[in-house]
Steps between C-alpha positions, in 0.01 A plus 500: 500500500579801722355851464803665648851371492745581785854577411712186494850410399597393152551123462545480110633772284533467116715779364526564121446136415511405141453148351529405138462149350744419217432276221750460214231447237273790620513848622567560865186490723497794744312348790568762775656853449640730772253358753491655853291363786519473875310248712464573871492253792170342553319635191343331211569674170301403203658509157237512221525516117422308189685187388849587370529822711808363693326448844605120508851583405511740806374215726755252362790748550380558866530121574833485322379274208616777266758772556467850355736629220522832679402648837478357848261306711548561862368258768565655847776702350671202321507506114358154418533590129886474525492172689570159352284199599740397776492852652114518468434149639486615868231752406292242314293426810436876547369557143230266369258484205163360415487422129225530265455149399460237781516226250863561404637648823492176701721192428248241381729205619504602868238493754371817670668402816831464349463839308431676824770321706785555257534875565501434876786257444701751310426812708414360843761251571435525870151347452449126585291282276202499732518885514504526117197276472320711762589813314373348177167415658485851653556694170250261315233584757580877459422476133182293552627152428479200728824325607426201279578707184868456595469139357358610174671577169417844322308312226252385762412848590277763332638830366378686809662240730829518319509864533437465867805283514695761299397758759594263785847466350543882461397557870675207640821680597317803621665731233542875521392541129259327276445541134152371374489485122145469365431233764131465418489551120540136421230391741117451452305817591326304775836445678661840427320676788599229752875527405490883509337497856753238610789718391350806658462309842865382477630853405327639806617225730862504400533870425741429218583733211350378168473592142175375339520483117178492289343624193176555687475835677209379706700209644797725577273752668361239730835394632719802477597795720651678188475440124775549231386500128738367235484554131761362256780479755433830674343588830233761381322564829536404865288603812305364791215275402238755628673785280527285190140393519372854572739715294673301232726745303654298204269431188608138523402463859157653419454274208577187713203593716255457207666276246154396370397861420723535201738752668793272457529421126768326298764241604801565725806556274775244469770536771749428221377814307379752766361836375692824533398751767243391735451120476117534529458769230406236235182419700424827683203713409688807628806444285686817371805550298697558817388154620624344188840654526586544866499257783301643795690543832351358822320781683381516861130576546488476878644352815849364557665173594253215504218737473629667177272505181708528186432460130683540181282697244541820318129590577570534880433868592327567167140578520290258290 
């Protein structure tokens, strides 16, 4: 979105976050491993990677649907990972999420007006009934829906209209932080561009910090100030959108730019049985014996703070 990012203060900090899913009948699933990431006030950071890479787990932990096994998640300096639901509840209005599936994220038994009024009743007890209804009409208008949609049930809306309602719910309380998890992947192609444009307009208007999760690098590039690339639970590259587009450093990032050219071959390994060494070595055309045996360390290529460009690859600094 922006060619040059000014230095801003951190809003969200993930430090050495690890999440493992346990199943008594199967092996443990390593969803996220030693994950570090900082999101700065007012920025949109895109998190991209194939299905199963752990990006949705990151999103769910950020909105406190899951908690990490290890590490901390700081929101304005408070570790939300260590909070129980009662402690986190006051922050719920500050941290919101737009889910992938608009068909399952809305209660089908409640009208749209009720769905939008309920958070106001919980978090804005000072508002009168007339004020709540006015706010509902206002937020519906902001997402491109007429006031009469408040009297409809979710089943009476199209997929795109339902996702507009989901976006209205997310922005209703004017949050500080938003997670958007594949918000257009379940929609018709004809509707996707409309929803992306709407989200971009709202991001610019509200100037909130957001994490945009997608498997599509093109979609992420359109909305994001910075891009993080995930593979099998690890952050393998991070940089400004301009830098990632012009100078991708990790072989996986390069492969994502041209998935149809045959550069990216094979399937992502199972998170329950991750490979040794570099997690990408089983699919990398540059794989060496070192890659098979040794996990690459994150290296800084350029910049610092929110302008830093980092990647985890043994080939960095080695002439090709």
